[in-house]
Amino acid sequence: MTRKMPAYPNPPAPPSSSRSQENDSDFVSFGVQTIHGQNEAFTALFIEESKRIFDYEDVKPVEVKEGYRGYVPWGSDNEQPYQVIEKIRTDEVMSSNMWFNISCAYGRGFQVTDDDIPVLSKEYKNQEVKKFFRRNNLVKFWAEQFTDIKHFLFSVLVVIVDAEGNKIVQIRHKEAINCRFETCNDDGDIEHVFYANWKKKPKDNEVEAIPLLDLDDPVGDLMVRLGKEEDPATGQKREATTDRMFAIVNKIPTAGEKYYPFPYYAATFNSGWFDIKQMIPTAKKAKMRNGMFLRFIVYLHKDYFSKLFAAEKINDPQEQKKRQTKEVNNIKNFLANEENAGKQWISSYYIDPNGKEVQMVRIERTEKDKEGGDWIEDSEEAANIVSYGMSVHPSLIGSSPGKGKSINGTEARELFTMKQALEKLTRDIMIQPFYMLNDVNGWELEYDIPDLMLTTLDQKTDAKEVSQKKPAEDDTQNA
């Protein structure tokens, strides 16, 4: 016995997801479903397949503000960052690793010096500089910037100049999750960042359009716009712009992505390991609470129900809810019938703009002999792979499940040193825009984010502060 549903044709503009129309609790499709078979009861886990978050379609730019080109959606439905954060928040290993990576990138904090004198020290006398760094709350700023760069591999900041256009007076963070990039102009340049709450489908007046400085030379671009330097294209100074706020994008390069980078850790979604890890606590709870084993995993494409509603022309939220429940019960009945063992549920599918067939439902059978307490090795394997994908050694952030997984102090110290050393690229990219303050405001400052270096017992101290800018000099002195 097989159950075949009609293939949906290529959909029009992506319909809104059924999960976004009402609270998740209003729908019964996702989570553990108890199934009563002919001779036994068992459970099945209904989940959205995580790798579908990164299903890209050839979506045209969306016009949202008059007088500008449209923005490029972030993911096929423009909600990819929200979905990624939702996934991270459901996983204790991924959440903890993310915080660890943010903290490592922050190091000992952003430090500014003038002739090796910290600008916020009592010895420093330039009150203009001191006031700027006191008023811009750079502790919060850097925490926000590193949070975005670790989640999405890019961050956005804005610089605000004074009324005369002579000096930068403020630096502010813009949350990446609320930023969308304008499609390129004919020269291949992105000219604006649109800032809004995209979940609320903002109107024209609810979208802020911020001029974006040149990605390769934001300092030079700003100097040209303010009429302080010649335009390299003409060799002449322009008339100074009336704009007083400008956006800068810090981005970790990723191959083939012009607008929104692909976070490297997101490969754990595409590979399926994230879903495997999510399955393990569900299986254990099902066994421990109900004495039932988890037999099936039912993967539903994130657009499955929205396309079902569109195909059957169901628009009323209550009718959608009933239809969704009916569809879940159809799948449960199929799984409960022993005559269907070994047979396939043939689901709907659709063809994406690239001609690829996208399956909407996939059912996998789990190992029946896995009892509630027999998932330790699987849990360890999944946690290690997720940590591997996030560049975090499990022993640095917490102990792995099982016995004999501890490491000694020397190994831990070396692992931590290696982790901090790998933050140099990120920090160099993030610090670079601050040299704009020197060019525009006429200052001569140096910027750095030092590390906390754990030491050996013969150093007579637990740790010392080390700058990655001067490793050779420090090594010579220590020698």
Tab-separated table of C-alpha atoms in Angstrom:
chain	number	residue	atom	x	y	z
A	1	MET	CA	0.000	0.000	0.000
A	2	THR	CA	1.367	3.378	-0.978
A	3	ARG	CA	-0.224	6.743	-0.681
A	4	LYS	CA	0.520	9.149	-3.484
A	5	MET	CA	-0.216	12.842	-3.439
A	6	PRO	CA	-0.220	15.000	-6.570
A	7	ALA	CA	2.928	16.891	-7.403
A	8	TYR	CA	2.535	20.585	-6.809
A	9	PRO	CA	3.442	22.792	-9.740
A	10	ASN	CA	6.076	25.468	-9.419
A	11	PRO	CA	4.626	27.815	-6.815
A	12	PRO	CA	4.153	31.529	-7.336
A	13	ALA	CA	5.858	33.946	-4.974
A	14	PRO	CA	6.708	31.939	-1.859
A	15	PRO	CA	3.579	31.647	0.299
A	16	SER	CA	3.998	32.474	3.937
A	17	SER	CA	4.888	29.488	6.074
A	18	SER	CA	2.046	27.971	8.057
A	19	ARG	CA	4.206	28.179	11.162
A	20	SER	CA	4.467	31.946	10.827
A	21	GLN	CA	0.703	32.425	10.591
A	22	GLU	CA	-0.002	31.303	14.137
A	23	ASN	CA	2.014	30.286	17.170
A	24	ASP	CA	3.686	26.909	16.923
A	25	SER	CA	1.524	25.681	19.793
A	26	ASP	CA	-1.564	26.157	17.630
A	27	PHE	CA	-0.440	23.387	15.311
A	28	VAL	CA	0.037	19.734	16.177
A	29	SER	CA	2.317	18.619	13.344
A	30	PHE	CA	5.750	19.042	14.903
A	31	GLY	CA	7.155	17.093	17.821
A	32	VAL	CA	6.641	13.582	19.197
A	33	GLN	CA	3.528	11.798	17.986
A	34	THR	CA	2.253	8.692	19.778
A	35	ILE	CA	1.143	5.973	17.367
A	36	HIS	CA	-0.924	2.940	18.353
A	37	GLY	CA	-0.207	0.069	16.020
A	38	GLN	CA	-2.015	-3.220	15.815
A	39	ASN	CA	0.144	-4.908	18.464
A	40	GLU	CA	2.133	-2.135	20.147
A	41	ALA	CA	2.428	1.567	20.744
A	42	PHE	CA	5.450	3.585	19.651
A	43	THR	CA	6.383	7.153	18.822
A	44	ALA	CA	7.387	9.078	15.724
A	45	LEU	CA	9.171	12.397	15.621
A	46	PHE	CA	7.845	14.988	13.154
A	47	ILE	CA	10.422	17.692	12.422
A	48	GLU	CA	11.365	20.186	9.764
A	49	GLU	CA	14.450	19.001	7.923
A	50	SER	CA	17.136	21.507	8.909
A	51	LYS	CA	19.050	21.502	5.652
A	52	ARG	CA	15.989	22.960	3.945
A	53	ILE	CA	16.751	26.267	5.679
A	54	PHE	CA	19.402	26.790	3.020
A	55	ASP	CA	17.236	25.956	0.015
A	56	TYR	CA	17.983	28.894	-2.255
A	57	GLU	CA	15.665	29.770	-5.069
A	58	ASP	CA	16.210	32.339	-7.784
A	59	VAL	CA	14.190	34.966	-5.948
A	60	LYS	CA	14.050	38.365	-7.582
A	61	PRO	CA	14.888	41.446	-5.475
A	62	VAL	CA	11.910	42.726	-3.525
A	63	GLU	CA	10.960	46.371	-3.873
A	64	VAL	CA	10.263	47.768	-0.428
A	65	LYS	CA	11.140	51.473	-0.523
A	66	GLU	CA	10.372	53.994	-3.227
A	67	GLY	CA	13.386	55.463	-4.992
A	68	TYR	CA	15.664	52.458	-4.359
A	69	ARG	CA	16.373	49.164	-6.024
A	70	GLY	CA	14.881	46.184	-4.236
A	71	TYR	CA	16.558	44.190	-1.488
A	72	VAL	CA	17.893	40.671	-1.941
A	73	PRO	CA	15.951	38.248	0.297
A	74	TRP	CA	18.019	36.359	2.878
A	75	GLY	CA	17.075	32.815	1.944
A	76	SER	CA	14.199	31.849	-0.318
A	77	ASP	CA	11.587	33.214	2.113
A	78	ASN	CA	13.727	36.038	3.612
A	79	GLU	CA	13.571	34.368	7.034
A	80	GLN	CA	16.750	32.299	6.981
A	81	PRO	CA	18.472	34.133	9.893
A	82	TYR	CA	15.408	33.727	12.116
A	83	GLN	CA	15.314	30.004	11.362
A	84	VAL	CA	19.035	29.590	12.052
A	85	ILE	CA	18.767	31.305	15.431
A	86	GLU	CA	15.726	29.186	16.306
A	87	LYS	CA	17.741	26.041	15.580
A	88	ILE	CA	20.717	27.194	17.632
A	89	ARG	CA	18.494	27.965	20.609
A	90	THR	CA	17.138	24.425	20.635
A	91	ASP	CA	20.592	22.842	20.960
A	92	GLU	CA	22.623	23.108	24.158
A	93	VAL	CA	25.941	22.235	22.485
A	94	MET	CA	25.531	24.673	19.627
A	95	SER	CA	24.346	27.484	21.938
A	96	SER	CA	27.238	26.968	24.333
A	97	ASN	CA	29.755	26.740	21.496
A	98	MET	CA	28.421	29.952	20.012
A	99	TRP	CA	28.886	31.792	23.298
A	100	PHE	CA	32.392	30.327	23.621
A	101	ASN	CA	33.323	31.565	20.135
A	102	ILE	CA	31.953	35.046	20.863
A	103	SER	CA	33.884	35.229	24.131
A	104	CYS	CA	37.129	34.048	22.491
A	105	ALA	CA	36.795	36.641	19.744
A	106	TYR	CA	36.237	39.375	22.355
A	107	GLY	CA	39.502	38.368	24.069
A	108	ARG	CA	40.595	40.909	26.659
A	109	GLY	CA	38.407	43.562	25.084
A	110	PHE	CA	38.974	46.338	22.568
A	111	GLN	CA	41.846	48.605	23.553
A	112	VAL	CA	42.813	52.017	22.161
A	113	THR	CA	46.194	53.616	22.741
A	114	ASP	CA	47.978	56.825	21.744
A	115	ASP	CA	51.769	56.487	21.921
A	116	ASP	CA	51.220	53.346	24.026
A	117	ILE	CA	49.080	55.290	26.548
A	118	PRO	CA	45.542	53.885	26.984
A	119	VAL	CA	43.105	56.641	26.001
A	120	LEU	CA	40.823	55.879	28.954
A	121	SER	CA	43.617	56.080	31.532
A	122	LYS	CA	44.202	58.988	33.894
A	123	GLU	CA	47.499	59.741	32.174
A	124	TYR	CA	45.871	60.455	28.813
A	125	LYS	CA	45.018	64.148	28.393
A	126	ASN	CA	43.165	64.474	25.070
A	127	GLN	CA	39.625	64.995	26.363
A	128	GLU	CA	38.026	64.934	22.886
A	129	VAL	CA	39.292	61.412	22.207
A	130	LYS	CA	38.541	60.241	25.731
A	131	LYS	CA	34.975	61.574	25.524
A	132	PHE	CA	34.361	59.822	22.184
A	133	PHE	CA	35.293	56.396	23.517
A	134	ARG	CA	33.429	56.876	26.768
A	135	ARG	CA	30.220	57.954	25.061
A	136	ASN	CA	30.057	55.206	22.441
A	137	ASN	CA	29.813	52.268	24.879
A	138	LEU	CA	32.307	50.126	23.015
A	139	VAL	CA	31.991	47.172	25.401
A	140	LYS	CA	28.395	46.696	24.285
A	141	PHE	CA	29.271	47.563	20.693
A	142	TRP	CA	31.944	44.873	20.415
A	143	ALA	CA	29.818	42.253	22.146
A	144	GLU	CA	27.084	42.902	19.560
A	145	GLN	CA	29.509	42.929	16.633
A	146	PHE	CA	31.144	39.638	17.591
A	147	THR	CA	27.739	38.068	18.209
A	148	ASP	CA	26.717	38.800	14.623
A	149	ILE	CA	30.037	37.856	13.020
A	150	LYS	CA	29.982	34.471	14.758
A	151	HIS	CA	26.339	33.788	13.897
A	152	PHE	CA	26.288	35.026	10.295
A	153	LEU	CA	29.912	35.767	9.280
A	154	PHE	CA	29.140	39.447	8.811
A	155	SER	CA	28.317	42.462	10.940
A	156	VAL	CA	27.043	45.941	10.195
A	157	LEU	CA	28.004	49.177	11.918
A	158	VAL	CA	27.117	52.766	11.141
A	159	VAL	CA	29.245	55.854	11.574
A	160	ILE	CA	27.526	59.180	12.214
A	161	VAL	CA	29.268	62.446	11.379
A	162	ASP	CA	28.558	65.865	12.865
A	163	ALA	CA	26.290	68.441	11.248
A	164	GLU	CA	29.198	70.094	9.448
A	165	GLY	CA	30.454	66.780	8.052
A	166	ASN	CA	33.864	67.260	9.608
A	167	LYS	CA	34.180	64.519	12.229
A	168	ILE	CA	32.783	61.152	13.176
A	169	VAL	CA	30.901	61.563	16.445
A	170	GLN	CA	29.146	58.214	16.911
A	171	ILE	CA	29.590	54.544	16.046
A	172	ARG	CA	26.601	52.247	16.380
A	173	HIS	CA	25.869	48.562	15.837
A	174	LYS	CA	23.093	47.456	13.474
A	175	GLU	CA	21.714	43.983	14.113
A	176	ALA	CA	22.533	41.766	11.139
A	177	ILE	CA	19.274	39.845	11.444
A	178	ASN	CA	17.411	43.069	10.567
A	179	CYS	CA	19.691	44.051	7.655
A	180	ARG	CA	19.068	43.313	3.987
A	181	PHE	CA	21.281	44.341	1.082
A	182	GLU	CA	20.107	46.322	-1.916
A	183	THR	CA	20.663	44.521	-5.193
A	184	CYS	CA	23.797	45.614	-7.066
A	185	ASN	CA	23.892	48.540	-9.452
A	186	ASP	CA	25.194	48.187	-13.018
A	187	ASP	CA	28.784	48.395	-11.748
A	188	GLY	CA	28.256	45.469	-9.379
A	189	ASP	CA	28.270	47.618	-6.216
A	190	ILE	CA	25.838	47.368	-3.299
A	191	GLU	CA	24.798	50.949	-2.491
A	192	HIS	CA	22.434	50.639	0.481
A	193	VAL	CA	21.618	48.537	3.519
A	194	PHE	CA	17.921	48.312	4.392
A	195	TYR	CA	17.171	48.048	8.105
A	196	ALA	CA	13.749	46.914	9.366
A	197	ASN	CA	11.854	44.221	11.243
A	198	TRP	CA	11.305	41.906	8.276
A	199	LYS	CA	9.056	39.524	10.185
A	200	LYS	CA	6.411	42.242	10.315
A	201	LYS	CA	6.442	42.799	6.540
A	202	PRO	CA	7.463	46.477	6.903
A	203	LYS	CA	5.983	49.286	4.849
A	204	ASP	CA	7.996	51.946	3.017
A	205	ASN	CA	8.196	54.333	5.979
A	206	GLU	CA	9.236	51.502	8.325
A	207	VAL	CA	12.376	50.685	6.333
A	208	GLU	CA	15.567	52.649	6.950
A	209	ALA	CA	17.845	52.965	3.898
A	210	ILE	CA	21.464	53.589	4.923
A	211	PRO	CA	24.166	54.453	2.347
A	212	LEU	CA	26.741	51.654	2.296
A	213	LEU	CA	30.401	52.609	2.038
A	214	ASP	CA	32.631	50.791	-0.416
A	215	LEU	CA	33.294	47.259	0.841
A	216	ASP	CA	36.970	47.368	-0.137
A	217	ASP	CA	37.807	50.933	0.908
A	218	PRO	CA	35.178	52.368	3.269
A	219	VAL	CA	37.601	54.979	4.623
A	220	GLY	CA	38.472	56.357	1.187
A	221	ASP	CA	34.829	56.271	0.113
A	222	LEU	CA	33.753	58.297	3.150
A	223	MET	CA	36.536	60.855	2.618
A	224	VAL	CA	35.387	61.321	-0.991
A	225	ARG	CA	31.722	61.640	0.015
A	226	LEU	CA	32.576	64.264	2.633
A	227	GLY	CA	34.543	66.265	0.058
A	228	LYS	CA	37.867	65.725	1.843
A	229	GLU	CA	39.647	63.762	-0.914
A	230	GLU	CA	39.558	63.522	-4.709
A	231	ASP	CA	37.357	60.933	-6.354
A	232	PRO	CA	39.734	58.343	-7.877
A	233	ALA	CA	37.396	58.034	-10.886
A	234	THR	CA	37.600	61.747	-11.815
A	235	GLY	CA	40.638	63.055	-9.972
A	236	GLN	CA	38.483	65.878	-8.549
A	237	LYS	CA	36.703	66.491	-5.284
A	238	ARG	CA	32.945	66.017	-5.240
A	239	GLU	CA	30.438	68.291	-3.640
A	240	ALA	CA	30.078	67.063	-0.065
A	241	THR	CA	27.089	64.815	0.564
A	242	THR	CA	24.304	65.830	2.907
A	243	ASP	CA	24.142	62.305	4.325
A	244	ARG	CA	25.310	62.042	7.923
A	245	MET	CA	24.984	58.284	8.532
A	246	PHE	CA	26.897	55.614	6.653
A	247	ALA	CA	26.962	51.827	6.929
A	248	ILE	CA	30.062	49.632	6.944
A	249	VAL	CA	29.934	45.847	6.482
A	250	ASN	CA	32.535	43.596	8.081
A	251	LYS	CA	32.411	40.249	6.306
A	252	ILE	CA	34.312	36.974	6.530
A	253	PRO	CA	34.807	35.937	2.897
A	254	THR	CA	32.895	32.869	1.724
A	255	ALA	CA	33.193	31.444	-1.771
A	256	GLY	CA	30.372	32.269	-4.156
A	257	GLU	CA	28.272	34.411	-1.783
A	258	LYS	CA	28.052	38.094	-2.749
A	259	TYR	CA	25.318	39.151	-0.372
A	260	TYR	CA	24.825	36.890	2.666
A	261	PRO	CA	27.711	34.573	3.646
A	262	PHE	CA	27.161	30.900	4.375
A	263	PRO	CA	28.225	30.299	8.015
A	264	TYR	CA	30.629	27.367	7.980
A	265	TYR	CA	29.028	25.745	11.032
A	266	ALA	CA	25.733	25.577	9.106
A	267	ALA	CA	27.135	22.564	7.269
A	268	THR	CA	25.934	20.581	10.317
A	269	PHE	CA	22.372	21.476	9.249
A	270	ASN	CA	22.940	20.442	5.645
A	271	SER	CA	24.726	17.208	6.543
A	272	GLY	CA	21.912	16.069	8.836
A	273	TRP	CA	24.003	15.795	12.012
A	274	PHE	CA	22.070	18.576	13.701
A	275	ASP	CA	18.815	16.660	13.195
A	276	ILE	CA	20.415	13.449	14.466
A	277	LYS	CA	21.540	15.213	17.614
A	278	GLN	CA	18.056	16.645	18.136
A	279	MET	CA	16.555	13.191	17.763
A	280	ILE	CA	18.566	11.627	20.606
A	281	PRO	CA	17.035	13.482	23.604
A	282	THR	CA	13.602	13.004	22.042
A	283	ALA	CA	14.150	9.256	21.829
A	284	LYS	CA	15.406	9.084	25.411
A	285	LYS	CA	12.467	11.104	26.753
A	286	ALA	CA	9.946	9.013	24.838
A	287	LYS	CA	11.389	5.845	26.355
A	288	MET	CA	11.808	7.227	29.883
A	289	ARG	CA	8.410	8.924	30.088
A	290	ASN	CA	6.154	6.572	28.163
A	291	GLY	CA	8.123	3.338	27.997
A	292	MET	CA	7.893	3.614	24.210
A	293	PHE	CA	10.661	3.521	21.676
A	294	LEU	CA	11.127	5.969	18.833
A	295	ARG	CA	10.590	4.070	15.593
A	296	PHE	CA	10.288	6.736	12.879
A	297	ILE	CA	11.631	10.177	12.031
A	298	VAL	CA	9.329	12.081	9.697
A	299	TYR	CA	11.123	14.956	7.959
A	300	LEU	CA	8.804	17.633	6.625
A	301	HIS	CA	9.983	20.338	4.265
A	302	LYS	CA	9.493	23.762	5.833
A	303	ASP	CA	7.082	24.704	3.022
A	304	TYR	CA	5.154	21.431	3.021
A	305	PHE	CA	1.956	22.683	4.622
A	306	SER	CA	1.983	26.118	3.018
A	307	LYS	CA	2.180	24.521	-0.428
A	308	LEU	CA	-0.492	22.001	0.537
A	309	PHE	CA	-2.802	24.873	1.536
A	310	ALA	CA	-2.022	26.722	-1.683
A	311	ALA	CA	-2.706	23.627	-3.820
A	312	GLU	CA	-6.050	23.016	-2.100
A	313	LYS	CA	-6.911	26.739	-1.909
A	314	ILE	CA	-7.335	26.721	1.883
A	315	ASN	CA	-6.958	30.273	3.217
A	316	ASP	CA	-8.848	30.287	6.507
A	317	PRO	CA	-6.428	29.729	9.457
A	318	GLN	CA	-8.841	27.394	11.253
A	319	GLU	CA	-9.390	25.304	8.132
A	320	GLN	CA	-5.629	25.178	7.616
A	321	LYS	CA	-5.258	23.915	11.156
A	322	LYS	CA	-7.806	21.147	10.550
A	323	ARG	CA	-6.188	20.179	7.257
A	324	GLN	CA	-2.777	20.056	8.859
A	325	THR	CA	-4.038	17.786	11.650
A	326	LYS	CA	-5.703	15.539	9.076
A	327	GLU	CA	-2.490	15.252	7.097
A	328	VAL	CA	-0.485	14.331	10.207
A	329	ASN	CA	-3.080	11.678	11.059
A	330	ASN	CA	-2.811	10.300	7.516
A	331	ILE	CA	0.933	9.823	7.999
A	332	LYS	CA	0.426	8.336	11.471
A	333	ASN	CA	-2.130	5.858	10.140
A	334	PHE	CA	0.257	4.866	7.396
A	335	LEU	CA	3.019	4.226	9.957
A	336	ALA	CA	0.672	2.326	12.300
A	337	ASN	CA	-0.390	-0.212	9.685
A	338	GLU	CA	1.904	-3.245	9.830
A	339	GLU	CA	0.960	-4.102	6.259
A	340	ASN	CA	2.901	-1.019	5.182
A	341	ALA	CA	6.193	-2.215	6.686
A	342	GLY	CA	8.939	-1.717	4.141
A	343	LYS	CA	6.690	0.308	1.862
A	344	GLN	CA	7.248	3.904	0.898
A	345	TRP	CA	5.205	6.998	1.573
A	346	ILE	CA	5.250	8.836	-1.727
A	347	SER	CA	4.963	12.486	-0.916
A	348	SER	CA	4.302	15.571	-2.911
A	349	TYR	CA	7.212	17.385	-4.483
A	350	TYR	CA	7.842	20.497	-6.491
A	351	ILE	CA	10.385	21.630	-9.033
A	352	ASP	CA	12.531	24.594	-8.002
A	353	PRO	CA	13.587	27.281	-10.512
A	354	ASN	CA	16.807	25.353	-11.190
A	355	GLY	CA	14.857	22.290	-12.302
A	356	LYS	CA	15.645	20.301	-9.166
A	357	GLU	CA	12.973	18.037	-7.686
A	358	VAL	CA	12.428	18.863	-4.008
A	359	GLN	CA	10.871	16.117	-1.891
A	360	MET	CA	8.435	17.393	0.725
A	361	VAL	CA	8.251	14.419	3.127
A	362	ARG	CA	10.902	11.868	4.037
A	363	ILE	CA	10.430	9.028	6.518
A	364	GLU	CA	13.307	7.187	8.182
A	365	ARG	CA	13.097	4.154	10.447
A	366	THR	CA	15.256	4.200	13.603
A	367	GLU	CA	16.937	1.239	15.235
A	368	LYS	CA	14.301	-0.597	17.244
A	369	ASP	CA	16.859	-2.042	19.660
A	370	LYS	CA	17.885	1.413	20.864
A	371	GLU	CA	16.476	1.798	24.351
A	372	GLY	CA	16.300	5.057	26.306
A	373	GLY	CA	19.718	4.686	27.905
A	374	ASP	CA	21.544	3.311	24.867
A	375	TRP	CA	22.217	6.569	23.064
A	376	ILE	CA	25.390	7.665	24.902
A	377	GLU	CA	27.784	6.901	22.063
A	378	ASP	CA	25.446	8.432	19.494
A	379	SER	CA	25.097	11.541	21.640
A	380	GLU	CA	28.859	11.854	21.960
A	381	GLU	CA	29.394	11.414	18.242
A	382	ALA	CA	26.760	14.005	17.328
A	383	ALA	CA	28.022	16.517	19.922
A	384	ASN	CA	31.600	16.110	18.695
A	385	ILE	CA	30.636	16.648	15.066
A	386	VAL	CA	28.591	19.753	15.921
A	387	SER	CA	31.546	21.074	17.941
A	388	TYR	CA	33.889	20.229	15.071
A	389	GLY	CA	31.678	22.215	12.714
A	390	MET	CA	31.892	25.213	15.064
A	391	SER	CA	35.686	24.984	15.534
A	392	VAL	CA	35.370	24.210	19.243
A	393	HIS	CA	37.235	21.334	20.868
A	394	PRO	CA	34.709	19.573	23.153
A	395	SER	CA	37.201	19.457	26.033
A	396	LEU	CA	37.455	23.259	26.049
A	397	ILE	CA	33.765	23.903	26.512
A	398	GLY	CA	32.650	20.840	28.498
A	399	SER	CA	33.256	17.157	28.994
A	400	SER	CA	32.149	14.701	26.352
A	401	PRO	CA	29.730	11.938	27.384
A	402	GLY	CA	31.299	8.694	28.532
A	403	LYS	CA	34.381	7.822	30.565
A	404	GLY	CA	38.030	8.614	30.016
A	405	LYS	CA	37.453	11.735	27.911
A	406	SER	CA	39.336	14.227	30.082
A	407	ILE	CA	42.600	15.901	28.966
A	408	ASN	CA	45.513	17.236	31.003
A	409	GLY	CA	46.309	20.874	31.711
A	410	THR	CA	49.014	21.176	29.067
A	411	GLU	CA	46.670	19.964	26.341
A	412	ALA	CA	43.927	22.311	27.501
A	413	ARG	CA	46.307	25.275	27.566
A	414	GLU	CA	47.617	24.554	24.076
A	415	LEU	CA	44.124	24.075	22.681
A	416	PHE	CA	43.039	27.397	24.175
A	417	THR	CA	46.128	29.127	22.750
A	418	MET	CA	45.400	27.714	19.295
A	419	LYS	CA	41.762	28.805	19.536
A	420	GLN	CA	42.711	32.400	20.349
A	421	ALA	CA	45.352	32.463	17.601
A	422	LEU	CA	42.679	31.554	15.056
A	423	GLU	CA	40.692	34.682	15.968
A	424	LYS	CA	43.250	36.979	14.342
A	425	LEU	CA	41.542	37.066	10.939
A	426	THR	CA	38.188	37.961	12.482
A	427	ARG	CA	39.691	40.683	14.664
A	428	ASP	CA	41.725	42.209	11.842
A	429	ILE	CA	38.591	42.517	9.714
A	430	MET	CA	36.588	43.993	12.591
A	431	ILE	CA	39.229	46.505	13.729
A	432	GLN	CA	40.087	47.861	10.289
A	433	PRO	CA	37.165	50.353	10.018
A	434	PHE	CA	38.285	52.073	13.233
A	435	TYR	CA	41.286	53.537	11.434
A	436	MET	CA	38.675	55.685	9.717
A	437	LEU	CA	38.657	57.725	12.932
A	438	ASN	CA	42.313	58.611	12.356
A	439	ASP	CA	41.723	59.774	8.756
A	440	VAL	CA	38.493	61.671	9.345
A	441	ASN	CA	39.039	63.020	12.862
A	442	GLY	CA	42.781	63.612	12.543
A	443	TRP	CA	43.793	61.277	15.357
A	444	GLU	CA	46.853	58.997	15.617
A	445	LEU	CA	45.502	56.047	17.573
A	446	GLU	CA	46.278	52.334	17.612
A	447	TYR	CA	43.617	49.653	18.082
A	448	ASP	CA	44.051	46.144	19.433
A	449	ILE	CA	42.251	43.184	21.005
A	450	PRO	CA	44.785	41.310	23.184
A	451	ASP	CA	44.410	37.735	24.420
A	452	LEU	CA	44.622	36.139	27.834
A	453	MET	CA	47.569	33.758	27.599
A	454	LEU	CA	47.527	30.885	30.084
A	455	THR	CA	51.014	30.244	31.447
A	456	THR	CA	52.986	27.361	32.921
A	457	LEU	CA	53.803	27.123	36.615
A	458	ASP	CA	57.405	28.354	36.146
A	459	GLN	CA	56.049	31.738	34.985
A	460	LYS	CA	54.842	32.413	38.575
A	461	THR	CA	51.495	33.708	37.276
A	462	ASP	CA	48.318	32.020	36.069
A	463	ALA	CA	47.901	34.155	32.966
A	464	LYS	CA	49.183	37.225	31.171
A	465	GLU	CA	47.832	39.593	28.552
A	466	VAL	CA	49.380	39.186	25.098
A	467	SER	CA	48.832	41.228	21.950
A	468	GLN	CA	48.723	39.400	18.630
A	469	LYS	CA	50.181	42.525	17.053
A	470	LYS	CA	53.571	42.040	18.733
A	471	PRO	CA	54.182	38.291	19.152
A	472	ALA	CA	57.782	38.380	17.952
A	473	GLU	CA	58.711	41.199	20.329
A	474	ASP	CA	57.101	39.430	23.289
A	475	ASP	CA	58.845	36.146	22.443
A	476	THR	CA	62.210	37.880	22.262
A	477	GLN	CA	61.715	39.517	25.635
A	478	ASN	CA	60.609	36.271	27.260
A	479	ALA	CA	63.608	34.467	25.816
